[in-house]
Structures are given as structure tokens and as C-alpha cells.
Amino acid sequence: MSAAHREAARLFHAGLDGQLTMDTLPASGQLTTSPDDPESAITDSAAGASAWATGVRTYNGAISVDPDGNPLPTLGALAKAAGKSTGLVTTAQVTDASPAAFFSNAVDRGAQDDIARQYLSVTRPDVILGGGEDWWLPAGSPGAYPDQPAEDPEEGSRGTKGDLIAQARRSGYQYVSTPAQLAAAGNGKLLGLFANEEMFQQRAEGAGDIYDPVVSLAAMTEKALTNLSADRDGFFLLVEEEAVDEFAHRNNGRRTLQAMGELDRAVAVAVAYAQRHRDTLVVVTGDHETGGLSVEDVDTGDESGDGTSAEDGPFAVKGTGFRFVMDWTTTGHTGQDVPVTAYGPFAGRFSGKHPNTHVFKILEPLL
Ligand SMILES: [Zn+2]
């Protein structure tokens, strides 16, 4: 989520004179995202989240291990050791790279079933909400979300660590899989899995692209805050809208805008909470840019790319007669820096331009 993603979403959702909630946060800065990888100068989500969660730059695919593969202390584990409650909320698999880096250590981001095992046996986040049921159950145990669904026949249970949902229940987690169950869940340890894999279908425009999660990111965030704030010692919560990255990979402008809007609704929930609890720090950023996106005027004389990376739009600038297009240059990640905005105590420490490891360096002393 670069400045261009935020600007396209601002024009579409808020208009020329409007602001996204994430853009109203009083402190802002920029983060560079370079990994420490022998083969690449451009980060992936694993190295990016590991930098946030550990303060160490590492190789692409690493989940909070150093470039030699040694495990590093994570913000999630450190917060728990400091007596705080912890949680993660995502529209990706709950074991996908970004949440995983805050709550596990793995030499390969693909080991999602082992990452789930570490959640239950090692770091024990109090709230786990998102997708990725497939990694918690062995093949042949479909769970609440049927295997081989029509929208993606490749989805199906694939865990190799036994029935981790049963294990979660035995170790005291309430397990929920529907919006009604989530709403009814009480405080205490909570595991909610709401899709086989991501809570959306990552495809190009009109090729089966779906963004219609059974529970919104904002609703999951609200539930997590209610649950975690019962701990008088404080809490650490990670919230991720994975669809921003994944639809940008598909250069799908419409769905990227939709996902940005859903992210901003979740930010609004967090900021409203922080306004009622003045000891809460909210930080909004992206782990890297995806798509090489720019925001342009509608101009048929301008080059517009071709194939997947052809311009998307035009989209309306809310409340005006203007329109804009989203122009893509790649289906991969880029090295563009990312904005960071923050609200609450110590928010000003995010001002300036820093490597993404700065996130850990600010947050760790606050635990
Ligand atoms: Zn990506």
C-alpha cells in the first residue's frame, strides 16, 4: 500500500477535498522496505513483516528468522512476555506471512500448518481471526468451509499437524466459523476461521474475482478490540487487509479500491477505540508497494500499458464530474517507499523517513 494506493482510494471514496480516515492521523512518515536477501533488492511480505516484528532485515520468505535462519524475538511474543494480551486479524490466512511474522518463526513462509501449531503451542495469541482453515485440518477433514468449492476447486484441507482446531479447543480457545458465532463469542481466547484460504478470491477483473468476506475486516477488528481490551495490562493487535496486495498483484483496480475502502473502515474502528482509550497507539502502513501503481488523468493520447497491466478505469472522483485511471507497471512488488500514519501516544516517533525496521524500534520499548 503505497502513496498511490492511498491516493486512488482517497479520490474514489472521499473525493478531491476528502480524506480517508487513515490520512487524518496526525503523525506521518515514510518507510523504505528493502530486504536483506542474496537474490533481491525488492521485499516480499515475509521479509517486510519480519522487519516490523523483529527489527531485523532478512531474506524474502523468512518468517522472523535472521538471514542465517536463526529465530528472532517477535513483537507478538514479546508483548505476551510483558503480560499483555495479543491478537491478529486478517483477510488472508491467519498463518500467512504478515501475521505469522508477529507470532512465529519459520525459515519458509510456506510452512503454514507449523505456523498454526506455533500459535497454539508457543506464542498463544488470545485472538486469531481470519481465513486459512485449510491449514488447521488434515486432508479429508473439510471443516466448516467445504473443500474444492466452486469458486476455487484447488482449496482443501492440507494440514500435516493433526486437527489443530480440536487442539485449540482443548487448550481453551472458543472456535467460531460464522458471523453469528463471532458476534456471540465472549471474552477469552478466540479462534475464528472464516474461509478455506483468503477471505476473497484473488483474480483479474471479471475472471472470478470476489471480495465478499463472510465477516468484514472492520467487524473482526471491533470484536478483537472488545476482547483484548478486557486485559487491564494492555494489548498488542495486528490487523491486515490482505486484499490490497493480492488484487494489486492482479492489477485489478476495482477490487483494490474496494479493499482499500474496507481497510479504511477497519482503521476507523481502531481510531474510534483509541479516541475512547487515550493510552492506545494506532499505526497504519503497508509492507511494500504492489503493482507499480500511478493515478492519472483520463487521456486517450497517453500510453496506457497492455495486457494485465493496462490502465483500469476510468473511476469517478467522488462528488465531482472528474474521473481518473489507475495505471499499473508490474504484477509484482516494487521498491517504492510506503507511507506510515499514526495516532496516539508516541505517534510523532513515526515522522521522518526510516527503514521498515523502525516500526519494531518504536513499538518494542512500549511493550
Ligand atoms: Zn504481494
CSV table of C-alpha atoms and ligand atoms in Angstrom, one decimal:
chain,number,residue,atom,x,y,z
A,1,MET,CA,0.0,0.0,0.0
A,2,SER,CA,2.0,2.9,-1.3
A,3,ALA,CA,1.0,6.6,-1.5
A,4,ALA,CA,-0.6,5.9,-4.9
A,5,HIS,CA,-2.9,3.2,-3.5
A,6,ARG,CA,-3.9,5.7,-0.7
A,7,GLU,CA,-4.5,8.5,-3.2
A,8,ALA,CA,-6.6,6.4,-5.6
A,9,ALA,CA,-8.7,5.3,-2.7
A,10,ARG,CA,-9.0,8.9,-1.4
A,11,LEU,CA,-10.2,10.2,-4.7
A,12,PHE,CA,-12.7,7.3,-5.1
A,13,HIS,CA,-14.0,7.0,-1.5
A,14,ALA,CA,-13.6,10.6,-0.2
A,15,GLY,CA,-13.3,12.9,-3.2
A,16,LEU,CA,-11.0,15.8,-4.1
A,17,ASP,CA,-11.4,17.6,-0.7
A,18,GLY,CA,-11.9,14.5,1.3
A,19,GLN,CA,-9.7,12.4,3.5
A,20,LEU,CA,-9.5,8.7,4.2
A,21,THR,CA,-9.6,8.0,8.0
A,22,MET,CA,-6.0,6.7,7.7
A,23,ASP,CA,-4.9,10.0,6.2
A,24,THR,CA,-6.4,12.0,9.2
A,25,LEU,CA,-3.9,10.5,11.7
A,26,PRO,CA,-1.8,13.4,12.9
A,27,ALA,CA,1.7,11.9,12.5
A,28,SER,CA,3.1,10.7,9.2
A,29,GLY,CA,6.4,9.4,7.8
A,30,GLN,CA,7.8,7.1,5.1
A,31,LEU,CA,9.3,3.6,5.4
A,32,THR,CA,11.7,2.0,3.0
A,33,THR,CA,11.2,-1.7,2.5
A,34,SER,CA,14.5,-3.3,1.3
A,35,PRO,CA,15.0,-6.9,2.4
A,36,ASP,CA,18.4,-8.5,3.3
A,37,ASP,CA,18.2,-11.1,0.5
A,38,PRO,CA,21.1,-12.5,-1.5
A,39,GLU,CA,18.9,-12.5,-4.7
A,40,SER,CA,16.7,-9.5,-4.5
A,41,ALA,CA,16.5,-5.8,-3.6
A,42,ILE,CA,12.7,-5.9,-3.5
A,43,THR,CA,10.9,-7.3,-0.5
A,44,ASP,CA,8.2,-9.8,-0.1
A,45,SER,CA,5.6,-9.8,2.6
A,46,ALA,CA,7.5,-12.2,4.8
A,47,ALA,CA,10.7,-10.1,4.9
A,48,GLY,CA,8.6,-7.0,5.3
A,49,ALA,CA,6.6,-8.2,8.2
A,50,SER,CA,9.7,-9.7,9.8
A,51,ALA,CA,11.4,-6.3,9.7
A,52,TRP,CA,8.3,-4.8,11.5
A,53,ALA,CA,8.1,-7.6,14.0
A,54,THR,CA,11.7,-8.1,14.9
A,55,GLY,CA,13.7,-5.0,13.8
A,56,VAL,CA,15.9,-7.2,11.6
A,57,ARG,CA,16.0,-7.1,7.8
A,58,THR,CA,16.1,-10.6,6.4
A,59,TYR,CA,15.5,-12.7,3.2
A,60,ASN,CA,12.3,-13.0,1.2
A,61,GLY,CA,10.2,-15.9,2.5
A,62,ALA,CA,11.7,-15.6,6.1
A,63,ILE,CA,9.3,-15.6,9.0
A,64,SER,CA,11.1,-13.7,11.8
A,65,VAL,CA,14.4,-15.6,11.3
A,66,ASP,CA,17.6,-13.8,10.6
A,67,PRO,CA,19.5,-14.2,7.2
A,68,ASP,CA,21.1,-17.3,8.6
A,69,GLY,CA,17.8,-18.8,9.7
A,70,ASN,CA,18.1,-18.2,13.4
A,71,PRO,CA,14.8,-17.4,15.1
A,72,LEU,CA,14.3,-13.8,16.4
A,73,PRO,CA,12.1,-12.5,19.2
A,74,THR,CA,8.8,-11.2,17.8
A,75,LEU,CA,6.6,-8.3,18.9
A,76,GLY,CA,3.8,-10.8,19.5
A,77,ALA,CA,5.9,-13.0,21.7
A,78,LEU,CA,7.5,-10.0,23.5
A,79,ALA,CA,4.1,-8.4,24.2
A,80,LYS,CA,2.9,-11.7,25.7
A,81,ALA,CA,6.0,-12.0,27.8
A,82,ALA,CA,5.3,-8.4,29.0
A,83,GLY,CA,2.0,-9.6,30.3
A,84,LYS,CA,-0.2,-8.1,27.6
A,85,SER,CA,-2.9,-9.8,25.6
A,86,THR,CA,-2.2,-10.3,21.9
A,87,GLY,CA,-4.2,-10.7,18.7
A,88,LEU,CA,-4.2,-10.9,14.9
A,89,VAL,CA,-6.9,-10.1,12.4
A,90,THR,CA,-6.5,-10.6,8.7
A,91,THR,CA,-8.5,-11.3,5.5
A,92,ALA,CA,-5.6,-13.6,4.5
A,93,GLN,CA,-4.9,-17.0,6.0
A,94,VAL,CA,-4.3,-16.3,9.7
A,95,THR,CA,-1.0,-18.1,9.1
A,96,ASP,CA,0.0,-16.0,6.1
A,97,ALA,CA,3.3,-14.2,6.1
A,98,SER,CA,2.3,-10.9,7.8
A,99,PRO,CA,0.5,-12.2,10.8
A,100,ALA,CA,2.9,-15.2,11.0
A,101,ALA,CA,5.9,-12.9,11.4
A,102,PHE,CA,4.5,-11.3,14.5
A,103,PHE,CA,3.7,-14.7,16.2
A,104,SER,CA,6.0,-17.4,14.9
A,105,ASN,CA,9.5,-18.2,13.5
A,106,ALA,CA,9.9,-20.2,10.3
A,107,VAL,CA,12.7,-20.5,7.6
A,108,ASP,CA,9.9,-20.7,4.9
A,109,ARG,CA,6.7,-18.8,4.9
A,110,GLY,CA,5.0,-21.8,3.2
A,111,ALA,CA,5.0,-23.8,6.5
A,112,GLN,CA,1.6,-22.5,7.4
A,113,ASP,CA,0.5,-25.6,9.3
A,114,ASP,CA,3.6,-25.4,11.5
A,115,ILE,CA,2.9,-21.7,12.0
A,116,ALA,CA,-0.6,-22.6,13.2
A,117,ARG,CA,1.0,-25.2,15.6
A,118,GLN,CA,3.3,-22.5,17.0
A,119,TYR,CA,0.3,-20.2,17.6
A,120,LEU,CA,-1.2,-22.9,19.8
A,121,SER,CA,1.9,-24.2,21.5
A,122,VAL,CA,4.3,-21.3,21.7
A,123,THR,CA,3.0,-17.7,21.2
A,124,ARG,CA,-0.7,-18.3,22.1
A,125,PRO,CA,-2.2,-15.1,20.7
A,126,ASP,CA,-5.5,-14.5,22.5
A,127,VAL,CA,-7.5,-13.6,19.4
A,128,ILE,CA,-6.9,-15.2,16.0
A,129,LEU,CA,-9.5,-14.1,13.3
A,130,GLY,CA,-9.3,-14.5,9.5
A,131,GLY,CA,-9.1,-17.2,6.8
A,132,GLY,CA,-6.9,-20.2,6.2
A,133,GLU,CA,-9.0,-23.1,7.7
A,134,ASP,CA,-7.3,-25.4,5.3
A,135,TRP,CA,-4.0,-25.3,7.3
A,136,TRP,CA,-5.7,-26.2,10.6
A,137,LEU,CA,-7.1,-29.6,9.4
A,138,PRO,CA,-5.6,-32.7,7.7
A,139,ALA,CA,-6.6,-33.7,4.2
A,140,GLY,CA,-10.0,-35.3,4.2
A,141,SER,CA,-11.4,-33.2,7.1
A,142,PRO,CA,-13.1,-30.3,5.2
A,143,GLY,CA,-14.1,-28.3,8.3
A,144,ALA,CA,-16.8,-25.6,8.3
A,145,TYR,CA,-15.8,-24.5,4.7
A,146,PRO,CA,-16.2,-27.3,2.2
A,147,ASP,CA,-13.1,-28.5,0.3
A,148,GLN,CA,-12.9,-27.9,-3.5
A,149,PRO,CA,-15.6,-25.1,-3.6
A,150,ALA,CA,-16.8,-24.0,-7.0
A,151,GLU,CA,-15.2,-20.6,-6.6
A,152,ASP,CA,-11.7,-22.2,-6.3
A,153,PRO,CA,-11.5,-26.0,-6.7
A,154,GLU,CA,-7.9,-26.1,-5.6
A,155,GLU,CA,-8.9,-25.2,-2.0
A,156,GLY,CA,-9.0,-28.0,0.5
A,157,SER,CA,-7.7,-29.0,3.9
A,158,ARG,CA,-3.9,-29.7,3.8
A,159,GLY,CA,-2.5,-29.5,7.3
A,160,THR,CA,0.1,-32.1,8.4
A,161,LYS,CA,-0.1,-31.3,12.2
A,162,GLY,CA,-3.3,-33.1,13.0
A,163,ASP,CA,-6.7,-31.4,13.9
A,164,LEU,CA,-5.4,-28.1,15.2
A,165,ILE,CA,-8.9,-26.8,15.7
A,166,ALA,CA,-9.6,-29.6,18.1
A,167,GLN,CA,-6.3,-28.9,19.8
A,168,ALA,CA,-7.2,-25.2,20.0
A,169,ARG,CA,-10.5,-26.1,21.8
A,170,ARG,CA,-8.6,-28.4,24.2
A,171,SER,CA,-6.3,-25.5,25.1
A,172,GLY,CA,-9.1,-23.2,25.9
A,173,TYR,CA,-9.9,-21.4,22.6
A,174,GLN,CA,-13.5,-20.7,21.7
A,175,TYR,CA,-13.7,-21.7,18.0
A,176,VAL,CA,-16.1,-19.8,15.6
A,177,SER,CA,-16.7,-20.0,11.9
A,178,THR,CA,-19.8,-17.9,11.2
A,179,PRO,CA,-20.7,-14.2,11.8
A,180,ALA,CA,-23.4,-15.1,14.3
A,181,GLN,CA,-20.9,-17.3,16.3
A,182,LEU,CA,-18.4,-14.5,16.2
A,183,ALA,CA,-20.9,-12.0,17.5
A,184,ALA,CA,-22.0,-14.3,20.3
A,185,ALA,CA,-18.4,-15.2,21.4
A,186,GLY,CA,-17.4,-14.0,24.9
A,187,ASN,CA,-14.1,-12.7,26.0
A,188,GLY,CA,-11.2,-15.0,26.4
A,189,LYS,CA,-9.2,-17.0,23.9
A,190,LEU,CA,-10.8,-16.8,20.5
A,191,LEU,CA,-10.1,-18.6,17.2
A,192,GLY,CA,-12.3,-17.6,14.2
A,193,LEU,CA,-11.7,-19.1,10.7
A,194,PHE,CA,-14.0,-17.8,8.0
A,195,ALA,CA,-12.6,-19.2,4.7
A,196,ASN,CA,-10.5,-22.1,3.4
A,197,GLU,CA,-7.8,-19.7,2.3
A,198,GLU,CA,-8.1,-16.0,1.8
A,199,MET,CA,-11.5,-14.5,2.6
A,200,PHE,CA,-11.7,-13.4,-1.0
A,201,GLN,CA,-10.8,-14.7,-4.5
A,202,GLN,CA,-7.7,-13.1,-6.0
A,203,ARG,CA,-8.3,-12.9,-9.7
A,204,ALA,CA,-8.2,-10.4,-12.5
A,205,GLU,CA,-11.3,-8.3,-13.3
A,206,GLY,CA,-14.2,-10.5,-14.4
A,207,ALA,CA,-12.3,-13.7,-14.0
A,208,GLY,CA,-14.0,-14.8,-10.8
A,209,ASP,CA,-12.6,-12.0,-8.7
A,210,ILE,CA,-14.6,-12.0,-5.4
A,211,TYR,CA,-14.4,-9.7,-2.4
A,212,ASP,CA,-17.3,-10.5,-0.2
A,213,PRO,CA,-15.9,-11.8,3.2
A,214,VAL,CA,-18.5,-13.5,5.4
A,215,VAL,CA,-17.3,-11.1,8.2
A,216,SER,CA,-15.9,-7.7,7.4
A,217,LEU,CA,-12.4,-6.7,8.5
A,218,ALA,CA,-14.0,-3.9,10.5
A,219,ALA,CA,-16.3,-6.3,12.3
A,220,MET,CA,-13.4,-8.6,13.1
A,221,THR,CA,-11.3,-5.6,14.3
A,222,GLU,CA,-14.2,-4.4,16.6
A,223,LYS,CA,-14.6,-7.9,18.1
A,224,ALA,CA,-10.8,-8.2,18.7
A,225,LEU,CA,-10.6,-4.8,20.4
A,226,THR,CA,-13.6,-5.6,22.7
A,227,ASN,CA,-12.0,-8.9,23.6
A,228,LEU,CA,-8.4,-7.7,24.1
A,229,SER,CA,-9.2,-4.5,25.9
A,230,ALA,CA,-10.6,-6.6,28.8
A,231,ASP,CA,-7.0,-7.1,29.8
A,232,ARG,CA,-6.0,-4.3,32.2
A,233,ASP,CA,-2.3,-4.9,31.3
A,234,GLY,CA,-2.9,-3.7,27.7
A,235,PHE,CA,-2.7,-5.5,24.4
A,236,PHE,CA,-1.0,-5.7,21.0
A,237,LEU,CA,-3.1,-6.3,17.9
A,238,LEU,CA,-2.1,-6.7,14.3
A,239,VAL,CA,-4.8,-6.0,11.6
A,240,GLU,CA,-4.2,-6.7,7.9
A,241,GLU,CA,-6.3,-6.2,4.8
A,242,GLU,CA,-4.5,-8.7,2.5
A,243,ALA,CA,-6.7,-8.0,-0.5
A,244,VAL,CA,-5.0,-4.6,-1.2
A,245,ASP,CA,-1.8,-6.5,-2.1
A,246,GLU,CA,-3.4,-9.5,-3.8
A,247,PHE,CA,-5.7,-7.5,-6.1
A,248,ALA,CA,-2.8,-5.2,-6.9
A,249,HIS,CA,-0.9,-8.3,-8.0
A,250,ARG,CA,-3.7,-8.9,-10.4
A,251,ASN,CA,-3.7,-5.3,-11.4
A,252,ASN,CA,-7.4,-5.3,-10.5
A,253,GLY,CA,-8.2,-1.6,-9.9
A,254,ARG,CA,-11.8,-2.0,-8.9
A,255,ARG,CA,-11.1,-4.6,-6.2
A,256,THR,CA,-8.0,-2.8,-5.0
A,257,LEU,CA,-10.2,0.3,-4.4
A,258,GLN,CA,-12.8,-1.9,-2.7
A,259,ALA,CA,-10.2,-3.5,-0.4
A,260,MET,CA,-8.8,0.0,0.4
A,261,GLY,CA,-12.2,1.1,1.5
A,262,GLU,CA,-12.6,-1.9,3.8
A,263,LEU,CA,-9.2,-1.3,5.3
A,264,ASP,CA,-10.1,2.3,6.0
A,265,ARG,CA,-13.3,1.2,7.7
A,266,ALA,CA,-11.2,-1.0,10.0
A,267,VAL,CA,-8.8,1.9,10.6
A,268,ALA,CA,-11.9,4.0,11.6
A,269,VAL,CA,-12.8,1.3,14.2
A,270,ALA,CA,-9.3,1.4,15.6
A,271,VAL,CA,-9.1,5.2,15.7
A,272,ALA,CA,-12.6,5.4,17.4
A,273,TYR,CA,-11.3,2.9,20.0
A,274,ALA,CA,-8.2,5.0,20.5
A,275,GLN,CA,-10.2,8.2,20.9
A,276,ARG,CA,-12.0,6.5,23.8
A,277,HIS,CA,-8.8,5.0,25.2
A,278,ARG,CA,-6.2,7.7,25.1
A,279,ASP,CA,-3.3,5.3,26.0
A,280,THR,CA,-3.7,3.5,22.7
A,281,LEU,CA,-1.3,3.9,19.7
A,282,VAL,CA,-2.6,3.2,16.2
A,283,VAL,CA,-0.1,2.8,13.4
A,284,VAL,CA,-1.2,2.4,9.7
A,285,THR,CA,1.2,1.4,7.0
A,286,GLY,CA,1.9,-1.1,4.2
A,287,ASP,CA,4.6,-3.8,4.0
A,288,HIS,CA,5.6,-2.8,0.4
A,289,GLU,CA,4.1,-1.4,-2.8
A,290,THR,CA,2.5,-3.8,-5.3
A,291,GLY,CA,1.7,-3.1,-8.9
A,292,GLY,CA,3.8,0.0,-9.7
A,293,LEU,CA,0.6,1.9,-9.5
A,294,SER,CA,0.1,5.5,-10.6
A,295,VAL,CA,-3.0,7.7,-10.5
A,296,GLU,CA,-3.6,9.5,-13.8
A,297,ASP,CA,-6.0,11.7,-15.7
A,298,VAL,CA,-8.2,10.1,-18.4
A,299,ASP,CA,-6.2,10.8,-21.6
A,300,THR,CA,-6.5,8.6,-24.6
A,301,GLY,CA,-3.3,10.1,-26.0
A,302,ASP,CA,-1.3,8.8,-23.0
A,303,GLU,CA,0.3,5.3,-23.1
A,304,SER,CA,-1.8,3.0,-21.1
A,305,GLY,CA,0.1,-0.3,-21.0
A,306,ASP,CA,-1.3,-3.5,-22.3
A,307,GLY,CA,-2.4,-7.0,-21.2
A,308,THR,CA,-2.8,-7.4,-17.4
A,309,SER,CA,-1.1,-4.1,-16.8
A,310,ALA,CA,-3.4,-2.0,-19.0
A,311,GLU,CA,-4.9,1.0,-17.2
A,312,ASP,CA,-8.0,0.4,-15.1
A,313,GLY,CA,-10.9,2.8,-15.0
A,314,PRO,CA,-12.0,5.4,-15.5
A,315,PHE,CA,-13.2,5.7,-11.9
A,316,ALA,CA,-15.3,8.6,-10.6
A,317,VAL,CA,-13.7,11.1,-8.3
A,318,LYS,CA,-16.4,11.1,-5.6
A,319,GLY,CA,-18.7,14.1,-5.6
A,320,THR,CA,-17.3,15.6,-8.8
A,321,GLY,CA,-17.5,15.2,-12.6
A,322,PHE,CA,-13.8,14.2,-12.7
A,323,ARG,CA,-12.6,10.7,-13.4
A,324,PHE,CA,-9.2,9.1,-13.0
A,325,VAL,CA,-7.5,5.9,-14.2
A,326,MET,CA,-5.2,3.5,-12.3
A,327,ASP,CA,-2.1,2.7,-14.4
A,328,TRP,CA,0.0,-0.4,-13.5
A,329,THR,CA,3.5,-1.2,-14.4
A,330,THR,CA,4.1,-4.7,-12.9
A,331,THR,CA,2.2,-7.6,-11.3
A,332,GLY,CA,4.9,-7.8,-8.7
A,333,HIS,CA,6.2,-5.8,-5.8
A,334,THR,CA,8.2,-2.6,-6.2
A,335,GLY,CA,10.8,-0.8,-4.1
A,336,GLN,CA,8.7,2.3,-3.6
A,337,ASP,CA,8.6,3.5,0.0
A,338,VAL,CA,5.3,3.4,1.9
A,339,PRO,CA,3.5,6.0,4.0
A,340,VAL,CA,3.1,5.4,7.7
A,341,THR,CA,0.5,7.4,9.7
A,342,ALA,CA,-0.1,7.2,13.4
A,343,TYR,CA,-2.4,8.3,16.2
A,344,GLY,CA,-2.0,8.4,19.9
A,345,PRO,CA,1.0,8.3,22.4
A,346,PHE,CA,4.4,8.4,20.7
A,347,ALA,CA,2.8,8.7,17.2
A,348,GLY,CA,5.3,11.5,16.4
A,349,ARG,CA,8.1,9.0,16.5
A,350,PHE,CA,7.0,7.7,13.1
A,351,SER,CA,7.8,11.1,11.5
A,352,GLY,CA,10.7,11.2,9.0
A,353,LYS,CA,11.9,8.6,6.6
A,354,HIS,CA,13.2,5.3,8.0
A,355,PRO,CA,13.8,1.6,7.1
A,356,ASN,CA,10.7,-0.5,8.0
A,357,THR,CA,12.7,-1.9,11.0
A,358,HIS,CA,11.8,1.4,12.6
A,359,VAL,CA,8.4,0.0,13.4
A,360,PHE,CA,9.9,-2.5,15.8
A,361,LYS,CA,12.3,0.0,17.2
A,362,ILE,CA,9.4,2.3,18.2
A,363,LEU,CA,7.0,-0.4,19.4
A,364,GLU,CA,9.3,-2.7,21.3
A,365,PRO,CA,10.2,-0.2,24.1
A,366,LEU,CA,6.4,0.5,24.6
A,367,LEU,CA,5.5,-3.1,25.5
B,1,ZN,ZN,2.4,-9.4,-2.6
